[in-house]
Amino acid sequence: MPGAARDQTMLRRANELTVLAVLRDGTPRVMRDIADQTGLSWRTASVVTESLEGHGWLAGTEADAGDKRLGRPARRYRFRAEAGHVAGIDIGAHAICVYLADLAGTIVGMHRVRVSPGEPAADRLAAAEATVQAALDAAQLGNADVWAAAVGTTGIVGLDGVVTKSAVLPGWTGVDLGGRMGALLGRPVTVANDSNLAVLAEHWRGHRADTMIYLLVGVRLGTGLVIRGQLHRGAAGAAGEIGEIGEIGWSDAAQRLAAAAPGHLADLDGAARHVFAAARHQDPAAVAAVDRFATDIARGLTAMVLTIDPDVVVLGGGFAYAADLLMPRIDQRLGETCPHSPRLATSRLGDEAVGLGAVRLALDTVEQRITGLSSGTPLTPAAISASA
């Protein structure tokens, strides 16, 4: 392609992306507003907008009477979020949940099933596949309608979508989740640790801090990191796995907490709930156990706070109901060491955090395809769907 023609092609693509960026917020706009907010001339904005409408990215409707110009009806243009969809899949110890969203991140379908923590890996995978299919069927969508998908699960997950270590789910270490879910949907699937996706969701629809730590507190402890607005997974997907340092005491912190329950209840969740309830009634043994648990948490969290200096630490997970007991104790211990002690807050998304984070990660994949599409290839929804 001659240089001048190539420059024109690249300029056209830049203008298309600029118009899409303005309209992606879902607010319909007349041409004058599109031109003003993109900085393009009215003529250029008109040509680009009409082209995007023709490709199926935008929908135009007649504006109301107040927006007419010189007797000619103005048109409002909106982004067609329904042009494509993404899937967010949360494969946990107790439940599998699939969220389907349009390109604006609006949830258009959800399906959840309960599973047992002791479920064999093959059965858990089969349940995940069935849950994905049930969600698609309920939303009347097919595989071709899903442009991108992401999966969240427990354990350390490599950037290749393989679970490299899982101490919670039997047979889960070594499972190629990306390959298995990708074969189901017919396109590459991104897989990440559940805490990573939870922090991404909190950044998107929760506390929205620029730099933050998600602290998963339950029968296991874990963290996810957003640094300067970006999910930080590290070189191999293991960033934030501070609990791998045995001396910190995260691996068996919940067991030590539960040991304070009468009869040493085998069910860690139930035993922990009993201890927290007793601590609220000032039972000395329970208070001491909660103090130890908070100290265990703070030991690892302090190292991470000193490393990335977050704006906020968001507490979520199965023990989030005990935030009233844990957060003051953790805050006190952080303040004893950290020059800047971050704000502590509870998750605003609860048990939806991982699934919504998977949706956000899938949307990010779509964004990367849109901006990375060759300027010589027409920017159409079909091209983005096919570029997986």
mmCIF file of C-alpha atoms in Angstrom:
data_model
loop_
_atom_site.group_PDB
_atom_site.id
_atom_site.type_symbol
_atom_site.label_atom_id
_atom_site.label_comp_id
_atom_site.label_asym_id
_atom_site.label_seq_id
_atom_site.Cartn_x
_atom_site.Cartn_y
_atom_site.Cartn_z
ATOM 1 C CA MET A 1 0.000 0.000 0.000
ATOM 2 C CA PRO A 2 1.475 3.406 -0.964
ATOM 3 C CA GLY A 3 2.491 5.609 1.928
ATOM 4 C CA ALA A 4 -0.237 8.225 1.462
ATOM 5 C CA ALA A 5 -2.961 5.581 1.204
ATOM 6 C CA ARG A 6 -1.594 3.796 4.271
ATOM 7 C CA ASP A 7 -1.637 7.034 6.228
ATOM 8 C CA GLN A 8 -5.259 7.643 5.247
ATOM 9 C CA THR A 9 -6.218 4.117 6.272
ATOM 10 C CA MET A 10 -4.554 4.535 9.655
ATOM 11 C CA LEU A 11 -6.195 7.940 10.147
ATOM 12 C CA ARG A 12 -9.606 6.488 9.345
ATOM 13 C CA ARG A 13 -9.063 3.701 11.877
ATOM 14 C CA ALA A 14 -7.967 6.216 14.523
ATOM 15 C CA ASN A 15 -11.115 8.250 13.881
ATOM 16 C CA GLU A 16 -13.295 5.140 14.124
ATOM 17 C CA LEU A 17 -11.775 4.218 17.466
ATOM 18 C CA THR A 18 -12.216 7.786 18.714
ATOM 19 C CA VAL A 19 -15.921 7.822 17.866
ATOM 20 C CA LEU A 20 -16.452 4.378 19.382
ATOM 21 C CA ALA A 21 -14.674 5.446 22.578
ATOM 22 C CA VAL A 22 -17.060 8.386 22.995
ATOM 23 C CA LEU A 23 -20.190 6.345 22.345
ATOM 24 C CA ARG A 24 -19.196 3.279 24.377
ATOM 25 C CA ASP A 25 -20.657 4.843 27.537
ATOM 26 C CA GLY A 26 -24.118 4.042 26.176
ATOM 27 C CA THR A 27 -25.392 7.630 25.973
ATOM 28 C CA PRO A 28 -27.042 8.373 22.599
ATOM 29 C CA ARG A 29 -25.654 11.517 20.955
ATOM 30 C CA VAL A 30 -26.500 13.754 18.034
ATOM 31 C CA MET A 31 -23.811 14.444 15.453
ATOM 32 C CA ARG A 32 -22.961 17.853 16.867
ATOM 33 C CA ASP A 33 -22.138 16.317 20.242
ATOM 34 C CA ILE A 34 -20.105 13.535 18.652
ATOM 35 C CA ALA A 35 -18.046 16.093 16.747
ATOM 36 C CA ASP A 36 -17.570 18.273 19.830
ATOM 37 C CA GLN A 37 -16.523 15.401 22.093
ATOM 38 C CA THR A 38 -14.200 13.712 19.597
ATOM 39 C CA GLY A 39 -12.582 16.896 18.334
ATOM 40 C CA LEU A 40 -13.359 15.853 14.755
ATOM 41 C CA SER A 41 -14.920 18.138 12.190
ATOM 42 C CA TRP A 42 -18.657 17.742 11.715
ATOM 43 C CA ARG A 43 -18.098 16.258 8.251
ATOM 44 C CA THR A 44 -15.465 13.762 9.413
ATOM 45 C CA ALA A 45 -17.549 12.756 12.421
ATOM 46 C CA SER A 46 -20.543 12.272 10.143
ATOM 47 C CA VAL A 47 -18.666 10.076 7.663
ATOM 48 C CA VAL A 48 -17.123 7.939 10.412
ATOM 49 C CA THR A 49 -20.354 7.614 12.408
ATOM 50 C CA GLU A 50 -22.399 6.603 9.386
ATOM 51 C CA SER A 51 -19.722 4.060 8.450
ATOM 52 C CA LEU A 52 -19.806 2.556 11.946
ATOM 53 C CA GLU A 53 -23.598 2.423 11.750
ATOM 54 C CA GLY A 54 -23.344 0.574 8.460
ATOM 55 C CA HIS A 55 -20.911 -1.920 9.958
ATOM 56 C CA GLY A 56 -23.315 -2.643 12.829
ATOM 57 C CA TRP A 57 -21.490 -0.914 15.703
ATOM 58 C CA LEU A 58 -23.988 1.935 16.052
ATOM 59 C CA ALA A 59 -27.733 2.378 15.791
ATOM 60 C CA GLY A 60 -29.277 5.660 14.698
ATOM 61 C CA THR A 61 -32.686 6.913 15.761
ATOM 62 C CA GLU A 62 -34.583 10.127 15.155
ATOM 63 C CA ALA A 63 -33.966 12.654 17.921
ATOM 64 C CA ASP A 64 -36.779 14.457 19.699
ATOM 65 C CA ALA A 65 -38.160 17.744 18.419
ATOM 66 C CA GLY A 66 -35.814 19.799 20.582
ATOM 67 C CA ASP A 67 -32.818 18.423 18.723
ATOM 68 C CA LYS A 68 -33.976 19.281 15.191
ATOM 69 C CA ARG A 69 -31.747 21.633 13.204
ATOM 70 C CA LEU A 70 -33.276 23.961 10.565
ATOM 71 C CA GLY A 71 -36.261 21.700 10.078
ATOM 72 C CA ARG A 72 -34.177 18.586 9.395
ATOM 73 C CA PRO A 73 -34.616 15.876 12.030
ATOM 74 C CA ALA A 74 -31.409 15.215 13.908
ATOM 75 C CA ARG A 75 -30.381 11.641 14.578
ATOM 76 C CA ARG A 76 -29.076 10.214 17.779
ATOM 77 C CA TYR A 77 -26.476 7.486 17.602
ATOM 78 C CA ARG A 78 -25.907 4.878 20.271
ATOM 79 C CA PHE A 79 -23.379 2.103 20.662
ATOM 80 C CA ARG A 80 -24.911 -1.312 19.934
ATOM 81 C CA ALA A 81 -23.788 -3.154 23.028
ATOM 82 C CA GLU A 82 -25.875 -6.094 21.866
ATOM 83 C CA ALA A 83 -23.611 -6.596 18.838
ATOM 84 C CA GLY A 84 -21.549 -9.101 20.826
ATOM 85 C CA HIS A 85 -21.315 -10.832 24.176
ATOM 86 C CA VAL A 86 -18.767 -12.147 26.652
ATOM 87 C CA ALA A 87 -18.840 -14.857 29.304
ATOM 88 C CA GLY A 88 -17.469 -14.749 32.841
ATOM 89 C CA ILE A 89 -17.135 -18.150 34.519
ATOM 90 C CA ASP A 90 -16.505 -18.669 38.238
ATOM 91 C CA ILE A 91 -15.496 -22.238 39.133
ATOM 92 C CA GLY A 92 -15.339 -22.381 42.915
ATOM 93 C CA ALA A 93 -15.313 -24.969 45.659
ATOM 94 C CA HIS A 94 -19.014 -24.663 46.478
ATOM 95 C CA ALA A 95 -20.563 -23.257 43.304
ATOM 96 C CA ILE A 96 -20.095 -22.700 39.593
ATOM 97 C CA CYS A 97 -21.556 -19.514 38.179
ATOM 98 C CA VAL A 98 -21.652 -18.264 34.595
ATOM 99 C CA TYR A 99 -22.379 -14.636 33.723
ATOM 100 C CA LEU A 100 -23.183 -13.503 30.179
ATOM 101 C CA ALA A 101 -22.832 -9.812 29.391
ATOM 102 C CA ASP A 102 -23.156 -7.535 26.390
ATOM 103 C CA LEU A 103 -20.331 -5.271 25.243
ATOM 104 C CA ALA A 104 -21.313 -2.624 27.794
ATOM 105 C CA GLY A 105 -20.882 -5.105 30.629
ATOM 106 C CA THR A 106 -24.616 -5.374 31.284
ATOM 107 C CA ILE A 107 -25.452 -8.854 32.548
ATOM 108 C CA VAL A 108 -27.937 -10.494 30.175
ATOM 109 C CA GLY A 109 -27.868 -13.994 31.627
ATOM 110 C CA MET A 110 -26.640 -15.919 34.660
ATOM 111 C CA HIS A 111 -26.749 -19.535 35.742
ATOM 112 C CA ARG A 112 -25.462 -20.984 39.011
ATOM 113 C CA VAL A 113 -25.177 -24.549 40.300
ATOM 114 C CA ARG A 114 -23.995 -25.884 43.643
ATOM 115 C CA VAL A 115 -21.092 -28.321 43.784
ATOM 116 C CA SER A 116 -19.247 -30.095 46.570
ATOM 117 C CA PRO A 117 -15.728 -29.066 47.614
ATOM 118 C CA GLY A 118 -14.743 -32.726 47.356
ATOM 119 C CA GLU A 119 -16.058 -33.153 43.814
ATOM 120 C CA PRO A 120 -13.565 -34.953 41.534
ATOM 121 C CA ALA A 121 -11.951 -32.724 38.930
ATOM 122 C CA ALA A 122 -13.634 -34.523 36.029
ATOM 123 C CA ASP A 123 -17.074 -34.021 37.580
ATOM 124 C CA ARG A 124 -16.362 -30.355 38.346
ATOM 125 C CA LEU A 125 -15.293 -29.762 34.748
ATOM 126 C CA ALA A 126 -18.387 -31.502 33.421
ATOM 127 C CA ALA A 127 -20.559 -29.385 35.724
ATOM 128 C CA ALA A 128 -18.820 -26.230 34.483
ATOM 129 C CA GLU A 129 -19.459 -27.169 30.863
ATOM 130 C CA ALA A 130 -23.110 -27.931 31.595
ATOM 131 C CA THR A 131 -23.498 -24.620 33.441
ATOM 132 C CA VAL A 132 -22.045 -22.670 30.517
ATOM 133 C CA GLN A 133 -24.427 -24.389 28.124
ATOM 134 C CA ALA A 134 -27.406 -23.798 30.420
ATOM 135 C CA ALA A 135 -26.563 -20.092 30.653
ATOM 136 C CA LEU A 136 -26.277 -19.807 26.866
ATOM 137 C CA ASP A 137 -29.552 -21.647 26.330
ATOM 138 C CA ALA A 138 -31.402 -19.487 28.857
ATOM 139 C CA ALA A 139 -30.106 -16.297 27.215
ATOM 140 C CA GLN A 140 -30.830 -17.681 23.733
ATOM 141 C CA LEU A 141 -27.207 -17.233 22.701
ATOM 142 C CA GLY A 142 -24.896 -19.546 20.800
ATOM 143 C CA ASN A 143 -21.149 -20.011 20.942
ATOM 144 C CA ALA A 144 -20.706 -17.652 18.000
ATOM 145 C CA ASP A 145 -22.362 -14.860 19.998
ATOM 146 C CA VAL A 146 -19.677 -15.064 22.693
ATOM 147 C CA TRP A 147 -16.658 -13.080 21.487
ATOM 148 C CA ALA A 148 -14.491 -13.712 24.538
ATOM 149 C CA ALA A 149 -14.605 -15.567 27.836
ATOM 150 C CA ALA A 150 -12.637 -15.657 31.067
ATOM 151 C CA VAL A 151 -12.590 -18.139 33.932
ATOM 152 C CA GLY A 152 -11.788 -17.596 37.591
ATOM 153 C CA THR A 153 -10.834 -20.437 39.902
ATOM 154 C CA THR A 154 -8.982 -21.195 43.103
ATOM 155 C CA GLY A 155 -5.244 -21.842 43.080
ATOM 156 C CA ILE A 156 -2.261 -20.482 41.204
ATOM 157 C CA VAL A 157 -3.056 -20.208 37.506
ATOM 158 C CA GLY A 158 -0.424 -19.797 34.820
ATOM 159 C CA LEU A 159 -0.799 -17.350 31.965
ATOM 160 C CA ASP A 160 -1.351 -20.379 29.710
ATOM 161 C CA GLY A 161 -4.618 -21.203 31.492
ATOM 162 C CA VAL A 162 -3.288 -24.228 33.376
ATOM 163 C CA VAL A 163 -3.799 -24.532 37.147
ATOM 164 C CA THR A 164 -0.245 -24.887 38.421
ATOM 165 C CA LYS A 165 -1.184 -25.423 42.076
ATOM 166 C CA SER A 166 -4.415 -25.918 43.979
ATOM 167 C CA ALA A 167 -4.537 -27.034 47.589
ATOM 168 C CA VAL A 168 -8.326 -26.763 47.815
ATOM 169 C CA LEU A 169 -9.921 -28.686 44.940
ATOM 170 C CA PRO A 170 -9.014 -32.373 44.518
ATOM 171 C CA GLY A 171 -7.242 -33.168 41.256
ATOM 172 C CA TRP A 172 -7.288 -29.524 40.196
ATOM 173 C CA THR A 173 -3.517 -29.037 39.925
ATOM 174 C CA GLY A 174 -2.496 -29.455 36.292
ATOM 175 C CA VAL A 175 -5.991 -28.982 34.851
ATOM 176 C CA ASP A 176 -5.902 -27.086 31.537
ATOM 177 C CA LEU A 177 -8.941 -24.913 32.164
ATOM 178 C CA GLY A 178 -8.188 -22.629 29.254
ATOM 179 C CA GLY A 179 -8.015 -25.537 26.848
ATOM 180 C CA ARG A 180 -11.118 -27.259 28.219
ATOM 181 C CA MET A 181 -13.340 -24.173 28.222
ATOM 182 C CA GLY A 182 -11.844 -22.993 24.932
ATOM 183 C CA ALA A 183 -12.808 -26.276 23.277
ATOM 184 C CA LEU A 184 -16.347 -25.858 24.597
ATOM 185 C CA LEU A 185 -16.757 -22.297 23.293
ATOM 186 C CA GLY A 186 -14.667 -22.650 20.166
ATOM 187 C CA ARG A 187 -12.293 -19.795 20.976
ATOM 188 C CA PRO A 188 -9.387 -18.983 23.331
ATOM 189 C CA VAL A 189 -10.390 -18.496 26.963
ATOM 190 C CA THR A 190 -8.409 -16.556 29.572
ATOM 191 C CA VAL A 191 -8.061 -18.101 33.039
ATOM 192 C CA ALA A 192 -7.026 -16.320 36.237
ATOM 193 C CA ASN A 193 -6.924 -16.847 39.978
ATOM 194 C CA ASP A 194 -10.192 -15.960 41.731
ATOM 195 C CA SER A 195 -8.605 -13.234 43.878
ATOM 196 C CA ASN A 196 -7.188 -11.584 40.762
ATOM 197 C CA LEU A 197 -10.607 -11.425 39.179
ATOM 198 C CA ALA A 198 -12.217 -10.226 42.402
ATOM 199 C CA VAL A 199 -9.857 -7.246 42.596
ATOM 200 C CA LEU A 200 -10.502 -6.492 38.923
ATOM 201 C CA ALA A 201 -14.246 -6.458 39.606
ATOM 202 C CA GLU A 202 -13.836 -4.195 42.633
ATOM 203 C CA HIS A 203 -11.765 -1.808 40.528
ATOM 204 C CA TRP A 204 -14.465 -1.835 37.847
ATOM 205 C CA ARG A 205 -17.699 -1.780 39.836
ATOM 206 C CA GLY A 206 -16.756 -1.681 43.496
ATOM 207 C CA HIS A 207 -14.314 0.628 45.224
ATOM 208 C CA ARG A 208 -12.656 1.785 41.964
ATOM 209 C CA ALA A 209 -9.335 2.720 43.574
ATOM 210 C CA ASP A 210 -6.306 3.218 41.341
ATOM 211 C CA THR A 211 -4.068 0.889 43.373
ATOM 212 C CA MET A 212 -5.711 -1.715 45.558
ATOM 213 C CA ILE A 213 -5.423 -5.131 47.177
ATOM 214 C CA TYR A 214 -8.278 -7.611 47.365
ATOM 215 C CA LEU A 215 -7.858 -9.746 50.475
ATOM 216 C CA LEU A 216 -9.715 -13.041 50.253
ATOM 217 C CA VAL A 217 -10.452 -14.225 53.785
ATOM 218 C CA GLY A 218 -11.986 -17.632 54.326
ATOM 219 C CA VAL A 219 -10.842 -21.187 54.841
ATOM 220 C CA ARG A 220 -7.912 -20.021 52.733
ATOM 221 C CA LEU A 221 -6.256 -16.632 52.386
ATOM 222 C CA GLY A 222 -5.289 -14.980 49.119
ATOM 223 C CA THR A 223 -4.818 -11.628 47.430
ATOM 224 C CA GLY A 224 -5.319 -9.930 44.086
ATOM 225 C CA LEU A 225 -3.591 -6.731 42.991
ATOM 226 C CA VAL A 226 -4.539 -3.765 40.843
ATOM 227 C CA ILE A 227 -1.636 -1.357 40.377
ATOM 228 C CA ARG A 228 -2.217 1.990 38.673
ATOM 229 C CA GLY A 229 -5.484 0.802 37.214
ATOM 230 C CA GLN A 230 -4.159 -2.477 35.805
ATOM 231 C CA LEU A 231 -4.559 -6.031 37.059
ATOM 232 C CA HIS A 232 -1.108 -7.240 38.093
ATOM 233 C CA ARG A 233 -0.602 -10.993 37.668
ATOM 234 C CA GLY A 234 3.173 -10.997 37.309
ATOM 235 C CA ALA A 235 5.352 -12.865 34.826
ATOM 236 C CA ALA A 236 3.720 -16.262 35.397
ATOM 237 C CA GLY A 237 0.391 -15.469 37.092
ATOM 238 C CA ALA A 238 1.667 -15.913 40.662
ATOM 239 C CA ALA A 239 1.837 -12.285 41.837
ATOM 240 C CA GLY A 240 0.437 -11.790 45.335
ATOM 241 C CA GLU A 241 0.865 -15.409 46.459
ATOM 242 C CA ILE A 242 2.426 -14.264 49.724
ATOM 243 C CA GLY A 243 0.907 -17.265 51.506
ATOM 244 C CA GLU A 244 3.463 -19.514 49.814
ATOM 245 C CA ILE A 245 5.930 -18.297 52.466
ATOM 246 C CA GLY A 246 5.254 -20.820 55.209
ATOM 247 C CA GLU A 247 6.545 -18.620 58.022
ATOM 248 C CA ILE A 248 3.758 -16.124 57.375
ATOM 249 C CA GLY A 249 1.235 -18.704 58.514
ATOM 250 C CA TRP A 250 -1.495 -18.200 55.945
ATOM 251 C CA SER A 251 -1.763 -21.827 54.846
ATOM 252 C CA ASP A 252 -3.194 -23.035 58.161
ATOM 253 C CA ALA A 253 -4.519 -19.802 59.676
ATOM 254 C CA ALA A 254 -8.167 -20.852 59.314
ATOM 255 C CA GLN A 255 -7.445 -24.196 60.977
ATOM 256 C CA ARG A 256 -5.907 -22.445 63.982
ATOM 257 C CA LEU A 257 -8.946 -20.183 64.200
ATOM 258 C CA ALA A 258 -11.361 -23.114 63.986
ATOM 259 C CA ALA A 259 -9.474 -25.015 66.683
ATOM 260 C CA ALA A 260 -11.040 -22.670 69.241
ATOM 261 C CA ALA A 261 -14.500 -24.060 68.466
ATOM 262 C CA PRO A 262 -15.850 -26.612 70.962
ATOM 263 C CA GLY A 263 -15.174 -30.182 69.920
ATOM 264 C CA HIS A 264 -12.858 -29.048 67.123
ATOM 265 C CA LEU A 265 -15.626 -29.152 64.522
ATOM 266 C CA ALA A 266 -14.494 -30.820 61.296
ATOM 267 C CA ASP A 267 -16.330 -28.266 59.134
ATOM 268 C CA LEU A 268 -13.973 -25.277 59.006
ATOM 269 C CA ASP A 269 -16.686 -22.876 57.848
ATOM 270 C CA GLY A 270 -19.018 -23.881 60.654
ATOM 271 C CA ALA A 271 -16.274 -23.879 63.263
ATOM 272 C CA ALA A 272 -15.071 -20.429 62.220
ATOM 273 C CA ARG A 273 -18.600 -19.062 62.322
ATOM 274 C CA HIS A 274 -18.961 -20.402 65.874
ATOM 275 C CA VAL A 275 -15.679 -18.756 66.940
ATOM 276 C CA PHE A 276 -16.617 -15.391 65.448
ATOM 277 C CA ALA A 277 -20.036 -15.524 67.136
ATOM 278 C CA ALA A 278 -18.439 -16.373 70.472
ATOM 279 C CA ALA A 279 -15.931 -13.538 70.073
ATOM 280 C CA ARG A 280 -18.808 -11.100 69.625
ATOM 281 C CA HIS A 281 -20.005 -12.269 73.047
ATOM 282 C CA GLN A 282 -16.520 -11.679 74.482
ATOM 283 C CA ASP A 283 -15.677 -15.333 75.040
ATOM 284 C CA PRO A 284 -11.979 -15.134 76.051
ATOM 285 C CA ALA A 285 -10.800 -18.148 74.018
ATOM 286 C CA ALA A 286 -12.676 -16.986 70.932
ATOM 287 C CA VAL A 287 -11.373 -13.420 71.263
ATOM 288 C CA ALA A 288 -7.832 -14.759 71.528
ATOM 289 C CA ALA A 289 -8.373 -16.940 68.434
ATOM 290 C CA VAL A 290 -9.681 -13.991 66.418
ATOM 291 C CA ASP A 291 -6.723 -11.901 67.589
ATOM 292 C CA ARG A 292 -4.333 -14.600 66.351
ATOM 293 C CA PHE A 293 -6.173 -14.893 63.044
ATOM 294 C CA ALA A 294 -6.022 -11.133 62.468
ATOM 295 C CA THR A 295 -2.322 -11.168 63.349
ATOM 296 C CA ASP A 296 -1.732 -13.974 60.831
ATOM 297 C CA ILE A 297 -3.551 -12.005 58.140
ATOM 298 C CA ALA A 298 -1.720 -8.780 58.937
ATOM 299 C CA ARG A 299 1.675 -10.492 58.828
ATOM 300 C CA GLY A 300 1.364 -11.240 55.120
ATOM 301 C CA LEU A 301 -0.702 -8.187 54.282
ATOM 302 C CA THR A 302 1.882 -5.847 55.806
ATOM 303 C CA ALA A 303 4.524 -7.105 53.380
ATOM 304 C CA MET A 304 2.214 -6.469 50.451
ATOM 305 C CA VAL A 305 1.132 -3.030 51.663
ATOM 306 C CA LEU A 306 4.763 -2.014 52.064
ATOM 307 C CA THR A 307 5.464 -3.276 48.538
ATOM 308 C CA ILE A 308 2.715 -1.583 46.509
ATOM 309 C CA ASP A 309 1.366 1.112 48.896
ATOM 310 C CA PRO A 310 -2.330 0.681 47.969
ATOM 311 C CA ASP A 311 -5.117 3.217 48.328
ATOM 312 C CA VAL A 312 -7.450 0.596 49.774
ATOM 313 C CA VAL A 313 -7.503 -3.022 50.903
ATOM 314 C CA VAL A 314 -10.838 -4.693 50.156
ATOM 315 C CA LEU A 315 -11.807 -7.619 52.363
ATOM 316 C CA GLY A 316 -13.936 -10.312 50.738
ATOM 317 C CA GLY A 317 -14.420 -14.061 50.755
ATOM 318 C CA GLY A 318 -16.254 -16.516 52.964
ATOM 319 C CA PHE A 319 -15.364 -14.814 56.254
ATOM 320 C CA ALA A 320 -16.278 -11.294 55.107
ATOM 321 C CA TYR A 321 -19.259 -11.422 57.473
ATOM 322 C CA ALA A 322 -16.718 -11.089 60.304
ATOM 323 C CA ALA A 323 -15.225 -7.869 58.935
ATOM 324 C CA ASP A 324 -16.438 -5.988 62.014
ATOM 325 C CA LEU A 325 -14.130 -8.166 64.117
ATOM 326 C CA LEU A 326 -11.209 -8.475 61.728
ATOM 327 C CA MET A 327 -10.781 -5.042 60.177
ATOM 328 C CA PRO A 328 -10.074 -3.048 63.374
ATOM 329 C CA ARG A 329 -7.498 -5.615 64.443
ATOM 330 C CA ILE A 330 -5.842 -5.752 61.007
ATOM 331 C CA ASP A 331 -5.856 -1.958 60.771
ATOM 332 C CA GLN A 332 -4.137 -1.663 64.144
ATOM 333 C CA ARG A 333 -1.403 -4.109 63.157
ATOM 334 C CA LEU A 334 -0.807 -2.441 59.797
ATOM 335 C CA GLY A 335 -0.508 0.902 61.548
ATOM 336 C CA GLU A 336 2.241 -0.456 63.780
ATOM 337 C CA THR A 337 4.533 -1.014 60.778
ATOM 338 C CA CYS A 338 3.331 0.747 57.634
ATOM 339 C CA PRO A 339 4.227 4.443 57.156
ATOM 340 C CA HIS A 340 0.996 4.778 55.169
ATOM 341 C CA SER A 341 -1.780 2.531 56.365
ATOM 342 C CA PRO A 342 -4.389 2.107 53.605
ATOM 343 C CA ARG A 343 -8.121 2.364 54.044
ATOM 344 C CA LEU A 344 -9.773 -0.985 54.777
ATOM 345 C CA ALA A 345 -13.173 -1.742 53.282
ATOM 346 C CA THR A 346 -15.474 -4.697 52.732
ATOM 347 C CA SER A 347 -16.277 -5.934 49.249
ATOM 348 C CA ARG A 348 -19.203 -4.237 47.556
ATOM 349 C CA LEU A 349 -19.750 -7.188 45.228
ATOM 350 C CA GLY A 350 -19.812 -10.159 47.608
ATOM 351 C CA ASP A 351 -19.900 -13.567 45.964
ATOM 352 C CA GLU A 352 -20.408 -11.972 42.535
ATOM 353 C CA ALA A 353 -16.904 -10.486 42.518
ATOM 354 C CA VAL A 354 -15.103 -13.349 40.777
ATOM 355 C CA GLY A 355 -17.711 -13.796 38.048
ATOM 356 C CA LEU A 356 -17.931 -10.068 37.372
ATOM 357 C CA GLY A 357 -14.148 -9.861 37.286
ATOM 358 C CA ALA A 358 -14.160 -12.605 34.662
ATOM 359 C CA VAL A 359 -16.647 -10.555 32.641
ATOM 360 C CA ARG A 360 -14.361 -7.520 32.892
ATOM 361 C CA LEU A 361 -11.328 -9.547 31.809
ATOM 362 C CA ALA A 362 -13.247 -10.874 28.801
ATOM 363 C CA LEU A 363 -14.331 -7.331 27.888
ATOM 364 C CA ASP A 364 -10.694 -6.252 28.093
ATOM 365 C CA THR A 365 -9.869 -9.000 25.603
ATOM 366 C CA VAL A 366 -12.478 -7.617 23.208
ATOM 367 C CA GLU A 367 -11.072 -4.098 23.652
ATOM 368 C CA GLN A 368 -7.600 -5.361 22.769
ATOM 369 C CA ARG A 369 -8.928 -6.978 19.602
ATOM 370 C CA ILE A 370 -10.726 -3.813 18.548
ATOM 371 C CA THR A 371 -7.712 -1.566 19.044
ATOM 372 C CA GLY A 372 -5.299 -4.164 17.673
ATOM 373 C CA LEU A 373 -7.174 -4.995 14.475
ATOM 374 C CA SER A 374 -5.103 -4.260 11.387
ATOM 375 C CA SER A 375 -6.044 -0.892 9.890
ATOM 376 C CA GLY A 376 -6.353 -2.664 6.540
ATOM 377 C CA THR A 377 -9.167 -4.878 7.857
ATOM 378 C CA PRO A 378 -12.625 -3.282 8.025
ATOM 379 C CA LEU A 379 -13.646 -2.652 11.632
ATOM 380 C CA THR A 380 -16.762 -4.801 11.814
ATOM 381 C CA PRO A 381 -18.282 -6.872 14.620
ATOM 382 C CA ALA A 382 -17.721 -9.974 12.499
ATOM 383 C CA ALA A 383 -14.016 -9.157 12.196
ATOM 384 C CA ILE A 384 -13.649 -8.823 15.969
ATOM 385 C CA SER A 385 -15.544 -12.040 16.636
ATOM 386 C CA ALA A 386 -13.414 -13.878 14.080
ATOM 387 C CA SER A 387 -10.133 -12.469 15.409
ATOM 388 C CA ALA A 388 -10.194 -14.674 18.527
#
